[in-house]
Amino acid sequence: MAEQRRDRRDGRGAGEGARDVPEPWRRSVRAEEVSAWEELVATARRTVSDGLVVGTSGNVSVRVGDTVLVTPSGVPYDRLTPDDVTGVDLDGRRVLGSLVPTSELPMHLAIYRTTDAGAVVHTHAVHATAVSTLVPELPAIHYMSGALGGAVRVAPYAAYGTEELAENMLHALADRTGCLLRNHGTITYGTTLDQAYDRTAQLEWMCRLWLTASSVPGLTPTLLSPEQVAEAGERLRGYGQRE
């Protein structure tokens, strides 16, 4: 990937979103961050094993207090160890670790600054990326659109790692917990890594469903109305076991 090659070449893997904190100001890893890092690495590896990314494309982050733990740039996820903890503050200053954060840090930080997100997952999933090149939003092909807040919008294209892309993404995420990025991929967030990951997996599945249904010659898929999607969203909020 061009973004990975540039990250390794010039050391600016955090794009426009990260700044260094002088070494004396960096701190040791806290217990809750050790646990969060383990979960982050497991989630990042899952994006590869489930076919949502290839190599080190895509990225994952989780917020612990005012610190954002994030996958580093250009490092294969199966090589990440507990010693590779990479963290920044909400202004993008590196406060944990020595590895360069992902080049897509501006998108992650934009979500944390404007929502109550606890985790963010960005992928280059094939079907979702294909849909991003075809339509301004994913048609409401399934009621799981309600889990993301409604019809999934496509953010206009901008170069990876830029504040422009982060701004486009925020507009597409208004009242939503996920969106497509034109000619690029997906981004979703949730209160936990499991929730953020489930949302990106569901989004990829819905994109594959729509592409499959719309490819049948002479037939047009039936779609759900905004009211039906909203109703599904309400019902999904009460889905599952209650403690």
Coordinates of C-alpha atoms in Angstrom, one line a residue, residues 1-10 12-13 56-59 73-74 102-104 122 124 159-161 184:
M1 CA 0.0 0.0 0.0
A2 CA 1.3 3.5 -0.9
E3 CA 0.4 4.8 2.6
Q4 CA 2.4 2.1 4.3
R5 CA 5.4 2.7 2.0
R6 CA 5.4 6.4 2.7
D7 CA 5.0 5.8 6.4
R8 CA 8.1 3.7 6.6
R9 CA 10.1 6.0 4.2
D10 CA 9.6 9.4 5.9
R12 CA 5.4 10.6 9.3
G13 CA 3.1 7.6 9.8
T56 CA -1.3 -3.9 7.5
S57 CA -4.0 -1.9 5.8
G58 CA -6.8 -0.6 8.0
N59 CA -6.3 0.3 11.7
S73 CA 2.1 2.2 11.1
G74 CA 3.4 -0.5 8.8
T102 CA -1.1 4.8 12.0
S103 CA -1.3 7.4 9.2
E104 CA -5.1 7.5 9.7
H122 CA -11.1 1.2 10.0
H124 CA -10.4 -1.7 3.5
A159 CA -6.2 11.6 0.4
Y160 CA -5.6 9.2 3.3
G161 CA -4.2 10.6 6.5
H184 CA -11.1 3.7 0.4

